[in-house]
Short mmCIF file of C-alpha atoms in Angstrom, two decimals:
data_model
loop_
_atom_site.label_atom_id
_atom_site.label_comp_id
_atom_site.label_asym_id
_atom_site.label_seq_id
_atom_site.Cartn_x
_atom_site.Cartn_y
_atom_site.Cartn_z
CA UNK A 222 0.00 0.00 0.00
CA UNK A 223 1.39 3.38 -1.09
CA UNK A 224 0.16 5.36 2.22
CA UNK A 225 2.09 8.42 3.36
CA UNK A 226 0.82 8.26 7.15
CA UNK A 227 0.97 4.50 7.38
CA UNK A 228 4.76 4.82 5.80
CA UNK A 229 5.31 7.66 9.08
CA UNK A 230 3.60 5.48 11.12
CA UNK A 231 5.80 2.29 10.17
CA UNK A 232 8.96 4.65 10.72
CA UNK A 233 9.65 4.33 7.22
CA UNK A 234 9.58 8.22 6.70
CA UNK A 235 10.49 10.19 10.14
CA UNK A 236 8.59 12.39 12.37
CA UNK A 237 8.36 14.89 15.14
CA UNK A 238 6.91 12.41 17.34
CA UNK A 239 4.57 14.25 20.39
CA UNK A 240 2.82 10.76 21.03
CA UNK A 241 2.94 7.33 20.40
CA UNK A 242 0.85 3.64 21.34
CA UNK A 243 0.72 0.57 20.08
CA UNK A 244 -2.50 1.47 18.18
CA UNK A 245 -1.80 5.37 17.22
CA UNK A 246 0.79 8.07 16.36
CA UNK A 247 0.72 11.78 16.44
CA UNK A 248 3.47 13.99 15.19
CA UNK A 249 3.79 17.47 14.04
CA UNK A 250 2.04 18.69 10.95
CA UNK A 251 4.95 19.31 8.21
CA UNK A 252 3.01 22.57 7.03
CA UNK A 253 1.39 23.96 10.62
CA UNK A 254 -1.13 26.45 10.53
CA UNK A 255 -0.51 27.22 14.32
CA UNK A 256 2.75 26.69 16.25
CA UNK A 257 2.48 22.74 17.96
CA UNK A 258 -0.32 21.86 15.02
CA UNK A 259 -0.07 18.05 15.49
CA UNK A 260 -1.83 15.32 13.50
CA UNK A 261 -2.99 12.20 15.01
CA UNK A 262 -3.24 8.84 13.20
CA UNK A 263 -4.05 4.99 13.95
CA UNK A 264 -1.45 2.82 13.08
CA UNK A 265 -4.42 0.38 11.01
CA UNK A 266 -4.94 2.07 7.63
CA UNK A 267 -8.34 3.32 6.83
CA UNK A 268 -8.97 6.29 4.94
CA UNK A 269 -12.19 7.72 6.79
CA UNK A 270 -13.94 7.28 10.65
CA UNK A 271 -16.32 4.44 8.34
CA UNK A 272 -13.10 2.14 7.45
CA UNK A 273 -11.94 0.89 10.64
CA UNK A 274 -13.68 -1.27 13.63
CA UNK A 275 -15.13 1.20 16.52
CA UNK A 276 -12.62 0.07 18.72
CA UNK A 277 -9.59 1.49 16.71
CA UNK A 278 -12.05 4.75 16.27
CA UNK A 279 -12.33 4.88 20.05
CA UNK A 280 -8.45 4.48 20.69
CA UNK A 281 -7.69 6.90 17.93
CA UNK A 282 -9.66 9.48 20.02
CA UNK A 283 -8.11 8.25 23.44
CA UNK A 284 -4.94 9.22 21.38
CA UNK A 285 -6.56 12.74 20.56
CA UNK A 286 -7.24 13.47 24.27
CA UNK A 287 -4.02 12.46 25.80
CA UNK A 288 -1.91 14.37 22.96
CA UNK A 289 -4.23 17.56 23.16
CA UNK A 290 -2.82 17.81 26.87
CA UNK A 291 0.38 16.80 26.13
CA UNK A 292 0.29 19.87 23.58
CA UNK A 293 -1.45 21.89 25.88
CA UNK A 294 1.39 21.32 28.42
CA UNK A 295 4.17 21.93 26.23
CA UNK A 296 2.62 24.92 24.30
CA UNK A 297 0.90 26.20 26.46
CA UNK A 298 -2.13 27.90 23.89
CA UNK A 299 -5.36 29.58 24.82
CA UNK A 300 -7.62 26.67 23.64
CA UNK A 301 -7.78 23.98 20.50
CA UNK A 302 -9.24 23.52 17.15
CA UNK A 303 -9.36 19.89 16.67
CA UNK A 304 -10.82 18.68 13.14
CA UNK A 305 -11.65 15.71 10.73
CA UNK A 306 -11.54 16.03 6.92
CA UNK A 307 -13.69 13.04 6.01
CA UNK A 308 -13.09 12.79 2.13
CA UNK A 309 -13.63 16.63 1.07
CA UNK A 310 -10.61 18.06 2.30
CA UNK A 311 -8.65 15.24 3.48
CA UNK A 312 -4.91 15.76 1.77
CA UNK A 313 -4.07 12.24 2.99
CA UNK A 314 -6.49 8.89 2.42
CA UNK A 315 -5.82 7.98 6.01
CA UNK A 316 -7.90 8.75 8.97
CA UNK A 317 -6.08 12.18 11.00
CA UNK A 318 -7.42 14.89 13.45
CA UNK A 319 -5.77 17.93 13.59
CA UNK A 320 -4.98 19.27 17.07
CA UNK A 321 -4.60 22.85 16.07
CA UNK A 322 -3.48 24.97 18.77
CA UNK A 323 -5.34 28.74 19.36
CA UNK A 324 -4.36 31.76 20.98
CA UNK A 325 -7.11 34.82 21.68
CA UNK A 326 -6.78 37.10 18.80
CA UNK A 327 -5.04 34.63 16.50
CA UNK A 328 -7.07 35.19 13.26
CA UNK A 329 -8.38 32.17 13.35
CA UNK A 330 -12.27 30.83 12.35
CA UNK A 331 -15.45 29.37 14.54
CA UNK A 332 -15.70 25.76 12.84
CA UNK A 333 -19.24 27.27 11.99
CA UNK A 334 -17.56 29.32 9.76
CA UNK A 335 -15.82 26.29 7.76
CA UNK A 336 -18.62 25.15 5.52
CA UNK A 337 -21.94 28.08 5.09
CA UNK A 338 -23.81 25.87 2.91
CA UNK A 339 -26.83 26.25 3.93
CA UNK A 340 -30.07 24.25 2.74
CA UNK A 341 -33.61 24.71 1.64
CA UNK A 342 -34.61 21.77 3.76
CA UNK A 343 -35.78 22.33 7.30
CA UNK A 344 -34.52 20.74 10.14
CA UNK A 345 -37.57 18.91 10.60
CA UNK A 346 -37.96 17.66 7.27
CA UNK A 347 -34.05 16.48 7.76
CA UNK A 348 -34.57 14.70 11.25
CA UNK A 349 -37.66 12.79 9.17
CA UNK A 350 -35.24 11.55 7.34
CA UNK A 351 -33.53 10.15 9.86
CA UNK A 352 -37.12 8.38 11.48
#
């Protein structure tokens, strides 16, 4: 398999380790948007939260938590964005959240702001849809 993140996570291609399991790896992001912006990966390939068994989903984000304070130790920021691409967006076929570090007056965007879509369906026609 030619995966970038499974290729870091193998050791194949080095990394700025700020965690590491059995079962998941997080290292700094090569191109940070904040200072300490970290990535977090299972070890198991799967490109989106649908491709692996709910128990590697659940230690990916036991992972997240336990990195987000290491990084909050270390760098010491204001608060966190963390974030999914699932397909749209995602640079990398492999499962990642961003742990992106914030700081009050750093520029950066509410996730509300991400996606403004919008629809001409109302909530209650959507939540039908769901029974």
């Amino acid at each position: 398999m030619d995966c970038l993140f499974c290729e870091i996570a193998s050791g194949a291609i080095p990394s700025y380790k700020v965690y590491e399991d059995e079962r998941a790896l997080a290292f700094l992001d090569i191109n940070p948007l904040a200072k300490g912006h970290t990535l977090v990966i299972p070890k198991m390939h799967g490109g989106t939260i649908l491709d692996l068994p709910e128990d590697e989903v659940t230690h990916l984000f036991r992972a997240v938590q336990k990195t987000t304070a290491r990084v909050k130790e270390i760098i010491k920021p204001d608060g966190f964005t963390l974030g999914v691409n699932h397909e749209i967006g995602q640079a990398v076929p492999h499962l990642h959240v961003h742990i992106i570090p914030r700081w009050h007056g750093d520029s950066g965007i509410n996730i509300h702001d991400i996606v403004r879509a919008g629809s001409d369906t109302s909530v209650e026609e959507v939540a039908q849809l769901f029974g």
